[in-house]
Tab-separated table of C-alpha atoms and ligand atoms in Angstrom:
chain	number	residue	atom	x	y	z
A	1	MET	CA	-67.483	-40.668	19.641
A	2	GLN	CA	-70.656	-42.641	19.337
A	3	ILE	CA	-71.587	-45.035	22.130
A	4	PHE	CA	-72.528	-48.610	21.273
A	5	ASP	CA	-74.532	-50.906	23.483
A	6	LEU	CA	-73.552	-54.578	23.550
A	7	THR	CA	-77.129	-55.636	24.184
A	8	THR	CA	-78.159	-54.325	20.768
A	9	ALA	CA	-75.994	-56.852	18.937
A	10	ASP	CA	-77.434	-58.046	15.618
A	11	LEU	CA	-76.207	-61.641	15.641
A	12	GLU	CA	-77.582	-62.387	12.185
A	13	PHE	CA	-75.295	-59.722	10.819
A	14	VAL	CA	-72.278	-61.313	12.532
A	15	ALA	CA	-73.247	-64.697	11.110
A	16	GLU	CA	-73.644	-63.292	7.610
A	17	VAL	CA	-70.230	-61.620	7.625
A	18	GLU	CA	-68.690	-64.874	8.852
A	19	ALA	CA	-70.481	-66.979	6.240
A	20	ARG	CA	-69.572	-64.707	3.370
A	21	SER	CA	-65.940	-64.237	4.395
A	22	HIS	CA	-65.269	-67.702	5.851
A	23	GLN	CA	-63.535	-65.936	8.736
A	24	LYS	CA	-64.199	-66.247	12.417
A	25	ILE	CA	-64.911	-62.758	13.714
A	26	SER	CA	-64.544	-63.736	17.385
A	27	ASN	CA	-60.871	-64.635	16.767
A	28	CYS	CA	-60.060	-60.935	16.818
A	29	TYR	CA	-58.676	-59.969	20.235
A	30	GLN	CA	-58.293	-56.287	19.374
A	31	CYS	CA	-54.510	-56.092	19.405
A	32	GLY	CA	-54.618	-53.237	16.882
A	33	ASN	CA	-51.921	-54.628	14.581
A	34	CYS	CA	-54.156	-54.195	11.552
A	35	THR	CA	-54.760	-50.541	12.355
A	36	ALA	CA	-51.095	-49.901	13.093
A	37	GLY	CA	-50.157	-50.932	9.549
A	38	CYS	CA	-53.143	-49.483	7.722
A	39	PRO	CA	-52.016	-46.531	5.581
A	40	TYR	CA	-55.583	-45.273	5.203
A	41	THR	CA	-56.401	-44.777	8.882
A	42	PHE	CA	-56.056	-41.000	8.549
A	43	ALA	CA	-58.993	-40.946	6.136
A	44	TYR	CA	-61.196	-43.494	7.933
A	45	ASP	CA	-64.110	-42.742	10.241
A	46	TYR	CA	-63.559	-46.060	12.084
A	47	SER	CA	-60.120	-47.663	12.033
A	48	VAL	CA	-59.982	-51.205	10.704
A	49	SER	CA	-59.701	-52.786	14.179
A	50	GLN	CA	-62.700	-50.703	15.257
A	51	ILE	CA	-64.622	-52.090	12.286
A	52	MET	CA	-63.684	-55.589	13.487
A	53	ARG	CA	-64.976	-54.774	16.952
A	54	LEU	CA	-68.185	-53.237	15.589
A	55	ILE	CA	-68.814	-56.431	13.638
A	56	GLN	CA	-68.185	-58.522	16.769
A	57	ILE	CA	-70.814	-56.580	18.654
A	58	GLY	CA	-73.245	-56.749	15.759
A	59	GLN	CA	-73.464	-53.050	14.894
A	60	LYS	CA	-74.747	-53.530	11.374
A	61	GLU	CA	-75.766	-49.940	10.683
A	62	ALA	CA	-72.532	-48.450	11.912
A	63	VAL	CA	-70.448	-50.884	9.870
A	64	LEU	CA	-72.385	-50.687	6.623
A	65	LYS	CA	-72.612	-46.908	6.814
A	66	SER	CA	-68.968	-46.440	7.626
A	67	ARG	CA	-66.844	-44.565	5.097
A	68	SER	CA	-63.816	-46.697	5.876
A	69	LEU	CA	-65.276	-49.584	3.872
A	70	TRP	CA	-65.231	-47.493	0.711
A	71	LEU	CA	-61.760	-46.111	1.313
A	72	CYS	CA	-59.894	-49.344	2.025
A	73	GLY	CA	-57.200	-49.696	-0.613
A	74	SER	CA	-57.032	-53.499	-0.294
A	75	CYS	CA	-53.321	-53.197	0.432
A	76	GLN	CA	-53.387	-56.462	2.423
A	77	SER	CA	-51.269	-55.095	5.240
A	78	CYS	CA	-53.918	-55.973	7.859
A	79	THR	CA	-54.373	-59.507	6.521
A	80	THR	CA	-50.633	-60.095	6.390
A	81	ARG	CA	-49.986	-58.828	9.908
A	82	CYS	CA	-52.942	-60.144	11.912
A	83	PRO	CA	-51.506	-62.506	14.538
A	84	ASN	CA	-54.697	-64.563	14.416
A	85	LYS	CA	-54.509	-65.085	10.667
A	86	ILE	CA	-57.796	-63.313	10.060
A	87	ASP	CA	-58.204	-62.165	6.464
A	88	VAL	CA	-59.155	-58.660	7.525
A	89	ALA	CA	-58.986	-57.123	4.042
A	90	LEU	CA	-61.412	-59.784	2.857
A	91	ILE	CA	-63.805	-58.825	5.644
A	92	MET	CA	-63.584	-55.181	4.566
A	93	ASP	CA	-64.392	-56.294	1.016
A	94	VAL	CA	-67.349	-58.410	2.119
A	95	CYS	CA	-68.779	-55.568	4.226
A	96	ARG	CA	-68.441	-53.261	1.258
A	97	HIS	CA	-70.421	-55.730	-0.851
A	98	MET	CA	-73.101	-55.788	1.826
A	99	ALA	CA	-73.159	-51.999	2.080
A	100	ARG	CA	-73.587	-51.735	-1.674
A	101	GLU	CA	-76.363	-54.320	-1.685
A	102	ALA	CA	-78.095	-52.437	1.126
A	103	GLY	CA	-77.984	-49.290	-0.986
A	104	TYR	CA	-75.425	-47.405	1.093
A	105	ALA	CA	-72.591	-45.487	-0.491
A	106	THR	CA	-71.083	-43.171	2.055
A	107	GLU	CA	-68.191	-42.282	-0.273
A	108	ARG	CA	-70.199	-41.423	-3.330
A	109	SER	CA	-67.233	-40.488	-5.504
A	110	VAL	CA	-65.664	-43.900	-4.935
A	111	LYS	CA	-68.858	-45.706	-5.878
A	112	ILE	CA	-69.204	-43.625	-9.038
A	113	PHE	CA	-65.618	-44.363	-9.972
A	114	VAL	CA	-66.130	-48.106	-9.506
A	115	ASP	CA	-69.387	-48.068	-11.461
A	116	SER	CA	-67.856	-46.054	-14.305
A	117	PHE	CA	-64.925	-48.438	-14.484
A	118	LEU	CA	-67.068	-51.536	-14.667
A	119	ALA	CA	-69.424	-49.936	-17.197
A	120	SER	CA	-66.400	-49.300	-19.391
A	121	VAL	CA	-65.309	-52.941	-19.115
A	122	GLU	CA	-68.830	-54.155	-19.814
A	123	ARG	CA	-69.003	-52.088	-22.956
A	124	HIS	CA	-65.547	-52.629	-24.427
A	125	GLY	CA	-64.247	-55.799	-22.813
A	126	ARG	CA	-61.272	-53.835	-21.578
A	127	ALA	CA	-60.866	-50.771	-19.428
A	128	TYR	CA	-60.794	-47.628	-21.549
A	129	GLU	CA	-59.140	-44.942	-19.493
A	130	LEU	CA	-60.138	-41.795	-21.370
A	131	GLY	CA	-63.746	-42.945	-21.624
A	132	LEU	CA	-63.705	-43.849	-17.959
A	133	MET	CA	-62.591	-40.351	-17.003
A	134	THR	CA	-65.302	-38.736	-19.105
A	135	ALA	CA	-67.939	-41.071	-17.682
A	136	TYR	CA	-66.751	-40.316	-14.178
A	137	MET	CA	-67.027	-36.589	-14.755
A	138	THR	CA	-70.519	-36.900	-16.223
A	139	ARG	CA	-71.853	-39.127	-13.482
A	140	SER	CA	-70.301	-37.302	-10.579
A	141	GLY	CA	-70.948	-33.841	-11.964
A	142	ARG	CA	-67.530	-33.074	-10.589
A	143	VAL	CA	-65.142	-30.841	-12.396
A	144	PHE	CA	-62.382	-33.173	-13.228
A	145	THR	CA	-59.559	-32.625	-10.787
A	146	ASP	CA	-57.217	-34.459	-13.120
A	147	VAL	CA	-57.747	-32.148	-16.080
A	148	ASP	CA	-54.188	-30.960	-15.649
A	149	LEU	CA	-52.882	-34.493	-16.176
A	150	ALA	CA	-54.702	-35.305	-19.383
A	151	PRO	CA	-52.493	-33.231	-21.714
A	152	GLN	CA	-49.333	-34.760	-20.230
A	153	ALA	CA	-50.655	-38.247	-20.726
A	154	LEU	CA	-52.029	-37.501	-24.181
A	155	MET	CA	-48.755	-35.979	-25.303
A	156	ARG	CA	-46.964	-39.145	-24.379
A	157	GLY	CA	-49.415	-41.302	-26.294
A	158	LYS	CA	-50.657	-42.820	-23.063
A	159	LEU	CA	-54.364	-42.065	-23.418
A	160	PRO	CA	-55.629	-43.554	-26.649
A	161	PHE	CA	-58.640	-41.713	-28.059
A	162	LYS	CA	-60.306	-44.918	-29.076
A	163	PRO	CA	-61.120	-47.936	-26.912
A	164	HIS	CA	-59.542	-51.287	-27.737
A	165	GLU	CA	-62.624	-53.172	-28.819
A	166	ILE	CA	-62.031	-56.881	-28.410
A	167	GLN	CA	-63.842	-59.629	-30.307
A	168	GLY	CA	-65.012	-61.206	-27.089
A	169	ARG	CA	-66.620	-58.042	-25.768
A	170	GLU	CA	-70.045	-59.622	-26.023
A	171	GLN	CA	-68.828	-62.536	-23.928
A	172	VAL	CA	-67.710	-60.023	-21.329
A	173	ALA	CA	-71.019	-58.161	-21.527
A	174	ARG	CA	-72.795	-61.499	-20.965
A	175	ILE	CA	-70.782	-62.029	-17.751
A	176	PHE	CA	-72.296	-58.812	-16.384
A	177	GLU	CA	-75.746	-59.635	-17.712
A	178	ARG	CA	-75.816	-63.086	-16.116
A	179	PHE	CA	-74.386	-61.636	-12.923
A	180	ARG	CA	-77.244	-59.140	-12.667
A	181	LYS	CA	-79.827	-61.831	-13.373
A	182	GLY	CA	-78.393	-64.487	-11.084
A	183	GLY	CA	-79.592	-64.618	-7.493
A	184	ASP	CA	-76.757	-66.728	-6.113
A	185	ASN	CA	-73.671	-64.637	-6.670
A	186	VAL	CA	-72.334	-64.384	-3.164
B	1	MET	CA	-36.027	-70.829	-24.347
B	2	PHE	CA	-38.681	-70.568	-21.638
B	3	LYS	CA	-42.227	-70.242	-22.946
B	4	ILE	CA	-45.200	-68.852	-21.017
B	5	ALA	CA	-48.642	-67.341	-21.713
B	6	TYR	CA	-48.737	-63.539	-21.416
B	7	TYR	CA	-51.487	-61.333	-19.994
B	8	PRO	CA	-50.564	-57.677	-20.706
B	9	GLY	CA	-53.395	-55.994	-18.763
B	10	CYS	CA	-55.403	-52.934	-19.811
B	11	SER	CA	-53.032	-50.283	-18.501
B	12	GLY	CA	-50.324	-51.750	-20.730
B	13	GLN	CA	-52.334	-50.419	-23.682
B	14	GLY	CA	-52.579	-46.966	-22.179
B	15	THR	CA	-51.010	-45.376	-19.149
B	16	SER	CA	-48.266	-47.984	-18.784
B	17	LEU	CA	-47.453	-48.469	-22.454
B	18	GLU	CA	-43.733	-48.272	-21.725
B	19	TYR	CA	-43.987	-51.090	-19.173
B	20	ASP	CA	-45.530	-53.442	-21.708
B	21	MET	CA	-43.053	-52.426	-24.422
B	22	SER	CA	-39.992	-52.828	-22.221
B	23	THR	CA	-41.296	-56.081	-20.710
B	24	ARG	CA	-41.657	-57.649	-24.142
B	25	ALA	CA	-38.225	-56.385	-25.158
B	26	VAL	CA	-36.308	-57.646	-22.125
B	27	CYS	CA	-38.049	-61.025	-22.133
B	28	LYS	CA	-37.084	-61.481	-25.755
B	29	ALA	CA	-33.499	-60.535	-24.984
B	30	LEU	CA	-33.403	-63.039	-22.123
B	31	ASP	CA	-34.940	-65.910	-24.113
B	32	VAL	CA	-38.288	-65.844	-22.351
B	33	GLU	CA	-41.017	-66.304	-24.958
B	34	LEU	CA	-44.263	-64.509	-24.086
B	35	VAL	CA	-47.293	-65.910	-25.893
B	36	GLU	CA	-50.036	-63.283	-25.639
B	37	ILE	CA	-53.457	-64.642	-24.692
B	38	PRO	CA	-55.639	-64.177	-27.780
B	39	ASP	CA	-58.425	-61.643	-27.282
B	40	TRP	CA	-57.801	-61.231	-23.560
B	41	SER	CA	-60.215	-59.062	-21.590
B	42	CYS	CA	-60.025	-56.917	-18.452
B	43	CYS	CA	-59.409	-58.857	-15.209
B	44	GLY	CA	-61.780	-56.527	-13.351
B	45	SER	CA	-58.915	-54.651	-11.686
B	46	SER	CA	-59.629	-53.395	-8.166
B	47	PRO	CA	-63.188	-52.145	-8.801
B	48	ALA	CA	-64.621	-55.612	-9.530
B	49	HIS	CA	-63.644	-57.297	-6.266
B	50	THR	CA	-65.114	-54.436	-4.273
B	51	VAL	CA	-68.494	-55.188	-5.855
B	52	ASN	CA	-68.668	-58.978	-5.830
B	53	HIS	CA	-66.201	-61.853	-5.710
B	54	VAL	CA	-67.991	-64.119	-8.187
B	55	LEU	CA	-68.165	-61.321	-10.755
B	56	SER	CA	-64.533	-60.450	-10.158
B	57	ALA	CA	-63.408	-64.075	-10.489
B	58	ALA	CA	-65.455	-64.530	-13.678
B	59	LEU	CA	-63.757	-61.553	-15.356
B	60	SER	CA	-60.372	-63.095	-14.540
B	61	ALA	CA	-61.503	-66.624	-15.342
B	62	ARG	CA	-62.447	-65.742	-18.905
B	63	ASN	CA	-58.731	-65.147	-19.420
B	64	LEU	CA	-57.623	-68.216	-17.485
B	65	ALA	CA	-59.970	-70.280	-19.651
B	66	GLN	CA	-58.252	-68.876	-22.754
B	67	VAL	CA	-54.909	-70.021	-21.329
B	68	GLU	CA	-56.361	-73.500	-20.883
B	69	VAL	CA	-57.564	-73.436	-24.495
B	70	MET	CA	-54.002	-72.524	-25.499
B	71	GLY	CA	-52.951	-75.798	-23.866
B	72	MET	CA	-50.820	-73.970	-21.297
B	73	ASP	CA	-50.951	-73.983	-17.508
B	74	LYS	CA	-48.907	-70.933	-16.617
B	75	VAL	CA	-49.452	-67.267	-17.361
B	76	THR	CA	-47.429	-64.200	-16.525
B	77	THR	CA	-48.390	-60.556	-16.197
B	78	PRO	CA	-46.353	-57.431	-15.489
B	79	CYS	CA	-49.139	-55.873	-13.373
B	80	PRO	CA	-49.460	-56.815	-9.672
B	81	SER	CA	-53.135	-55.880	-9.633
B	82	CYS	CA	-53.933	-58.194	-12.557
B	83	LEU	CA	-51.765	-60.820	-10.875
B	84	THR	CA	-53.736	-60.638	-7.642
B	85	ASN	CA	-57.001	-60.988	-9.531
B	86	LEU	CA	-55.851	-63.925	-11.646
B	87	ARG	CA	-54.322	-65.714	-8.653
B	88	THR	CA	-57.289	-65.056	-6.372
B	89	ALA	CA	-59.703	-66.335	-9.018
B	90	ALA	CA	-57.702	-69.554	-9.525
B	91	HIS	CA	-57.371	-70.037	-5.780
B	92	LYS	CA	-61.057	-69.537	-5.045
B	93	MET	CA	-62.064	-71.821	-7.889
B	94	GLU	CA	-60.393	-74.717	-6.107
B	95	SER	CA	-63.740	-74.872	-4.333
B	96	PRO	CA	-66.144	-76.693	-6.698
B	97	GLU	CA	-69.042	-74.670	-5.356
B	98	PHE	CA	-67.382	-71.352	-6.120
B	99	ARG	CA	-66.146	-72.638	-9.475
B	100	GLY	CA	-69.721	-73.562	-10.376
B	101	LYS	CA	-70.934	-70.038	-9.665
B	102	VAL	CA	-68.139	-68.540	-11.758
B	103	ASN	CA	-68.700	-70.899	-14.663
B	104	ALA	CA	-72.398	-70.064	-14.632
B	105	LEU	CA	-71.393	-66.563	-15.771
B	106	LEU	CA	-68.990	-67.705	-18.503
B	107	ASP	CA	-69.491	-68.846	-22.104
B	108	VAL	CA	-66.402	-71.066	-21.941
B	109	PRO	CA	-65.968	-72.833	-18.596
B	110	CYS	CA	-62.727	-72.539	-16.676
B	111	ASN	CA	-61.112	-75.232	-14.526
B	112	GLY	CA	-58.932	-72.749	-12.734
B	113	ASN	CA	-55.782	-74.857	-12.988
B	114	VAL	CA	-53.664	-72.058	-14.360
B	115	ASP	CA	-50.857	-70.644	-12.249
B	116	ALA	CA	-50.307	-66.900	-12.595
B	117	GLN	CA	-46.927	-65.324	-11.838
B	118	SER	CA	-45.530	-61.836	-12.149
B	119	VAL	CA	-42.984	-61.233	-14.890
B	120	LEU	CA	-40.601	-60.309	-12.069
B	121	GLN	CA	-41.013	-63.772	-10.543
B	122	VAL	CA	-40.541	-65.448	-13.937
B	123	LEU	CA	-37.309	-63.532	-14.488
B	124	ALA	CA	-36.106	-64.163	-10.928
B	125	GLU	CA	-36.826	-67.892	-11.001
B	126	ASN	CA	-36.271	-68.931	-14.590
B	127	VAL	CA	-33.413	-66.814	-15.826
B	128	ASP	CA	-29.893	-67.481	-14.581
B	129	PRO	CA	-28.548	-64.293	-12.951
B	130	GLU	CA	-25.182	-65.098	-14.525
B	131	LEU	CA	-26.798	-64.977	-17.957
B	132	ILE	CA	-28.179	-61.526	-17.171
B	133	LYS	CA	-24.796	-60.331	-15.930
B	134	SER	CA	-23.062	-61.692	-19.027
B	135	LYS	CA	-25.431	-59.701	-21.237
B	136	VAL	CA	-24.950	-56.353	-19.508
B	137	VAL	CA	-23.271	-53.942	-21.901
B	138	ARG	CA	-24.155	-50.709	-20.083
B	139	PRO	CA	-23.683	-51.276	-16.341
B	140	LEU	CA	-25.778	-48.983	-14.162
B	141	THR	CA	-22.758	-47.926	-12.117
B	142	GLY	CA	-23.174	-44.581	-10.378
B	143	ILE	CA	-26.960	-44.356	-10.087
B	144	LYS	CA	-28.677	-44.684	-6.688
B	145	ILE	CA	-31.968	-46.478	-6.815
B	146	ALA	CA	-34.893	-47.003	-4.430
B	147	CYS	CA	-36.765	-50.223	-5.245
B	148	TYR	CA	-40.479	-49.814	-4.634
B	149	TYR	CA	-42.588	-52.970	-4.888
B	150	GLY	CA	-45.987	-51.613	-3.923
B	151	CYS	CA	-48.388	-53.259	-1.550
B	152	ILE	CA	-49.771	-56.333	-3.290
B	153	MET	CA	-46.941	-57.867	-5.271
B	154	ASN	CA	-46.015	-60.104	-2.319
B	155	ARG	CA	-49.038	-59.904	-0.041
B	156	PRO	CA	-50.699	-61.800	1.398
B	157	PRO	CA	-47.774	-64.267	1.373
B	158	GLU	CA	-49.955	-67.405	1.487
B	159	LEU	CA	-51.532	-66.343	-1.792
B	160	MET	CA	-48.654	-64.700	-3.632
B	161	ARG	CA	-45.889	-67.151	-2.645
B	162	PHE	CA	-43.014	-65.118	-4.012
B	163	ASP	CA	-40.173	-63.253	-2.335
B	164	HIS	CA	-40.545	-61.737	1.157
B	165	HIS	CA	-43.734	-59.954	2.179
B	166	GLU	CA	-42.078	-57.275	4.345
B	167	ASN	CA	-38.704	-56.960	2.655
B	168	PRO	CA	-38.830	-58.248	-0.925
B	169	MET	CA	-35.476	-58.395	-2.711
B	170	ALA	CA	-36.108	-59.528	-6.299
B	171	MET	CA	-35.812	-56.047	-7.829
B	172	ASP	CA	-32.982	-55.063	-5.480
B	173	ASN	CA	-30.980	-58.118	-6.523
B	174	LEU	CA	-31.644	-57.462	-10.176
B	175	MET	CA	-30.561	-53.811	-9.938
B	176	ILE	CA	-27.427	-54.796	-8.011
B	177	ALA	CA	-26.603	-57.376	-10.689
B	178	LEU	CA	-26.903	-54.601	-13.270
B	179	GLY	CA	-24.362	-52.530	-11.339
B	180	ALA	CA	-26.664	-49.966	-9.702
B	181	GLU	CA	-26.368	-48.864	-6.100
B	182	VAL	CA	-29.548	-49.807	-4.264
B	183	VAL	CA	-30.348	-47.518	-1.329
B	184	PRO	CA	-32.167	-48.939	1.713
B	185	PHE	CA	-35.771	-47.918	1.171
B	186	PRO	CA	-37.994	-48.473	4.209
B	187	LEU	CA	-41.367	-48.136	2.436
B	188	LYS	CA	-40.917	-50.912	-0.138
B	189	VAL	CA	-44.349	-52.423	0.456
B	190	GLU	CA	-46.373	-49.370	1.545
B	191	CYS	CA	-49.460	-48.416	-0.427
B	192	CYS	CA	-49.275	-45.466	-2.865
B	193	GLY	CA	-52.996	-44.701	-2.669
B	194	ALA	CA	-53.972	-47.257	-5.309
B	195	SER	CA	-56.776	-46.250	-7.652
B	196	TYR	CA	-58.081	-43.367	-5.552
B	197	GLY	CA	-56.357	-40.760	-7.729
B	198	ILE	CA	-59.604	-39.825	-9.427
B	199	PRO	CA	-62.238	-40.123	-6.666
B	200	ARG	CA	-60.056	-39.123	-3.688
B	201	GLY	CA	-56.941	-37.422	-4.975
B	202	ASP	CA	-56.113	-36.167	-1.481
B	203	ILE	CA	-55.403	-39.737	-0.352
B	204	VAL	CA	-52.959	-40.362	-3.192
B	205	MET	CA	-51.228	-37.014	-2.620
B	206	ARG	CA	-50.626	-37.929	0.980
B	207	LEU	CA	-49.535	-41.559	0.560
B	208	SER	CA	-47.488	-41.082	-2.603
B	209	GLY	CA	-46.038	-37.882	-1.173
B	210	LYS	CA	-44.775	-39.894	1.775
B	211	LEU	CA	-43.041	-42.326	-0.575
B	212	LEU	CA	-41.338	-39.559	-2.540
B	213	ASP	CA	-40.256	-37.936	0.687
B	214	ALA	CA	-38.718	-41.168	1.968
B	215	GLY	CA	-36.988	-41.706	-1.379
B	216	ARG	CA	-35.440	-38.264	-1.185
B	217	ASP	CA	-34.387	-38.893	2.427
B	218	VAL	CA	-32.393	-41.984	1.516
B	219	GLY	CA	-30.747	-40.157	-1.372
B	220	ALA	CA	-32.318	-41.975	-4.303
B	221	ASP	CA	-31.655	-40.594	-7.800
B	222	ALA	CA	-34.639	-42.570	-9.040
B	223	PHE	CA	-37.331	-45.057	-8.119
B	224	VAL	CA	-37.866	-48.351	-9.847
B	225	THR	CA	-41.296	-49.927	-9.695
B	226	ALA	CA	-43.041	-53.018	-10.986
B	227	CYS	CA	-46.593	-51.682	-10.774
B	228	PRO	CA	-48.434	-49.464	-13.299
B	229	LEU	CA	-50.530	-47.814	-10.616
B	230	CYS	CA	-47.548	-47.075	-8.359
B	231	GLN	CA	-45.636	-45.684	-11.315
B	232	MET	CA	-48.547	-43.493	-12.391
B	233	ASN	CA	-49.165	-42.127	-8.906
B	234	LEU	CA	-45.510	-41.305	-8.329
B	235	ASP	CA	-44.623	-40.068	-11.827
B	236	LEU	CA	-47.679	-38.646	-13.612
B	237	ARG	CA	-48.987	-37.191	-10.349
B	238	GLN	CA	-45.662	-35.884	-9.044
B	239	GLY	CA	-46.537	-32.343	-10.170
B	240	GLN	CA	-49.932	-32.553	-8.459
B	241	ILE	CA	-48.258	-33.854	-5.319
B	242	ASN	CA	-45.794	-30.975	-5.394
B	243	ARG	CA	-48.625	-28.466	-5.660
B	244	ALA	CA	-50.689	-30.125	-2.929
B	245	LEU	CA	-47.819	-30.525	-0.462
B	246	HIS	CA	-45.761	-27.439	-1.425
B	247	GLU	CA	-42.863	-29.665	-2.367
B	248	LYS	CA	-40.306	-29.724	-5.134
B	249	PHE	CA	-39.840	-33.416	-5.818
B	250	ARG	CA	-38.147	-34.260	-9.100
B	251	ILE	CA	-37.453	-37.966	-8.881
B	252	PRO	CA	-37.842	-40.064	-12.023
B	253	VAL	CA	-39.827	-43.275	-11.613
B	254	PHE	CA	-38.729	-46.085	-13.924
B	255	TYR	CA	-40.203	-49.487	-14.533
B	256	TYR	CA	-37.541	-52.023	-13.604
B	257	THR	CA	-37.806	-53.447	-17.111
B	258	GLN	CA	-36.757	-50.103	-18.589
B	259	LEU	CA	-33.492	-50.022	-16.641
B	260	LEU	CA	-32.909	-53.715	-17.266
B	261	GLY	CA	-33.333	-53.119	-20.997
B	262	TYR	CA	-31.051	-50.099	-20.820
B	263	ALA	CA	-28.312	-52.158	-19.147
B	264	LEU	CA	-28.763	-54.911	-21.714
B	265	GLY	CA	-28.133	-52.290	-24.395
B	266	LEU	CA	-31.548	-52.593	-26.030
B	267	ASP	CA	-32.698	-49.982	-28.507
B	268	ARG	CA	-33.987	-46.982	-26.543
B	269	ALA	CA	-37.042	-46.741	-28.770
B	270	VAL	CA	-38.478	-49.942	-27.253
B	271	LEU	CA	-37.845	-48.820	-23.671
B	272	GLY	CA	-40.158	-45.794	-23.780
B	273	PHE	CA	-38.134	-43.382	-21.618
B	274	GLU	CA	-39.830	-40.453	-23.384
B	275	LYS	CA	-43.158	-41.612	-21.943
B	276	LEU	CA	-42.057	-40.827	-18.391
B	277	CYS	CA	-43.379	-37.520	-17.044
B	278	VAL	CA	-40.525	-36.643	-14.717
B	279	ASP	CA	-37.513	-36.158	-16.981
B	280	PRO	CA	-35.269	-39.211	-16.533
B	281	ARG	CA	-32.180	-37.669	-18.155
B	282	LEU	CA	-30.754	-36.287	-14.939
B	283	ALA	CA	-30.843	-39.728	-13.334
B	284	LEU	CA	-29.594	-41.547	-16.423
B	285	GLY	CA	-26.758	-39.001	-16.570
B	286	LYS	CA	-25.460	-40.335	-13.249
B	287	ILE	CA	-24.641	-43.620	-14.899
B	288	LYS	CA	-20.940	-43.668	-15.602
B	289	GLN	CA	-19.859	-44.471	-19.111
B	290	PRO	CA	-17.879	-47.733	-19.338
B	291	ALA	CA	-14.170	-46.904	-18.900
B	292	GLN	CA	-13.080	-47.767	-22.406
B	293	ALA	CA	-15.214	-47.722	-25.493
B	294	ARG	CA	-15.894	-51.166	-26.855
C	301	SF4	S1	-54.716	-57.584	13.812
C	301	SF4	FE1	-56.264	-59.228	13.870
C	301	SF4	S2	-56.581	-59.658	16.048
C	301	SF4	FE2	-55.493	-57.714	15.943
C	301	SF4	S3	-57.130	-56.179	15.987
C	301	SF4	FE3	-56.714	-56.573	13.839
C	301	SF4	S4	-58.153	-58.202	13.243
C	301	SF4	FE4	-58.100	-58.126	15.496
C	302	SF4	S1	-56.387	-53.711	3.284
C	302	SF4	FE1	-57.635	-51.901	3.735
C	302	SF4	S2	-58.031	-52.008	5.927
C	302	SF4	FE2	-56.367	-53.430	5.493
C	302	SF4	S3	-54.522	-52.234	5.906
C	302	SF4	FE3	-54.952	-52.046	3.720
C	302	SF4	S4	-56.209	-50.206	3.488
C	302	SF4	FE4	-56.209	-50.772	5.687
């Protein structure tokens, strides 16, 4: 277990998380309710209440480099059960945005999946599952662990070979374009 | 006749084809008119909100703006993930500042005054349960069902405002009205592993495996779900789960609309049972034939 020193708190980081999430980090009194209900704890490096504590004590590096951020399933259990009404899942989301902006991606496969998904939406206007899987395989260089599922899904007519191109796909592409250009998207 | 805008969601065109088909069929049978949003686009699903909230809201808002153009103020979707995105976008756009940022990304601006509801909520709140009962021609007597809602259909409660966030009952009540036996299922709102099937299959194996295990423990013949991702993880991946966990689960996973349509006597072709991966015949076989032929 790593040791953290309270005197090294990065208070700007705390302020930024608060501003972007509209949540008050100091309201967390470390009861552990969020962690108790979090189904992903087994895969996390820091549990969700530990992330909350690390934010409180301004440990920017540790938070933004944590793998937990990338693995949170946004199941909303923590938010629903926090006795202090802190939107914990939102804080996880906001920290993930900040990690991404800082160039960290400690769960590379998750980042590639997200990027492939959004690229598919940008191109077609809708998610195209078969294309997404191919893109994921290409980008990750990973032999597709789901290869065994494809025939089952194809047989049942559940994986169309062609994307559903919508008329408004250029409108959708422009959303992404403007997003990338804009500086004020937080 | 109750009329509402309809957002099918991308998975309805692919991996959850049978959900979309059966949803349209049961709504028609119950006099709920679904008016599909013309040229709808992806709501951003879970990936978008993990990247940026303005981007995510804009992808949803393009669709909400289309609903406004249709002159309607209410939209329904079968998919809880789409629902969360549409609702979150509308909620966040109550702030003029946030709305401004979203509209800066859109061709057609969106006011965000559209209320999104799940099809389950629409059926629970706008269709008289007595009407449903009166239309049942094939009661589901004899089958034991575990109702699995997934994590985000009712959470967080301040945002979703439907049913109970720890112990939802809408599907249970519906299945009971159709004559099925609903078993007490303790993991109704636990997460199945969401969209990590591709990047981190191990997580889905573990979380979905736990759900199947609990379903078997309480003696369920089948699951019913209302979420395309839950259904896919439990059904399409059941073989993978069995291999990973050295298990022998064989529990069919229906969409609630499929069993509702079955009880209403709708044509099986529109219910898409053959699209399920785990053979549903064993479970359907538990349903007792009505005593005398009509
Ligand atoms: S449930 Fe709330 S107060 Fe308790 S540890 Fe988690 S964030 Fe802190
Ligand atoms: S939202 Fe994320 S952190 Fe919160 S309980 Fe669910 S998986 Fe855990």
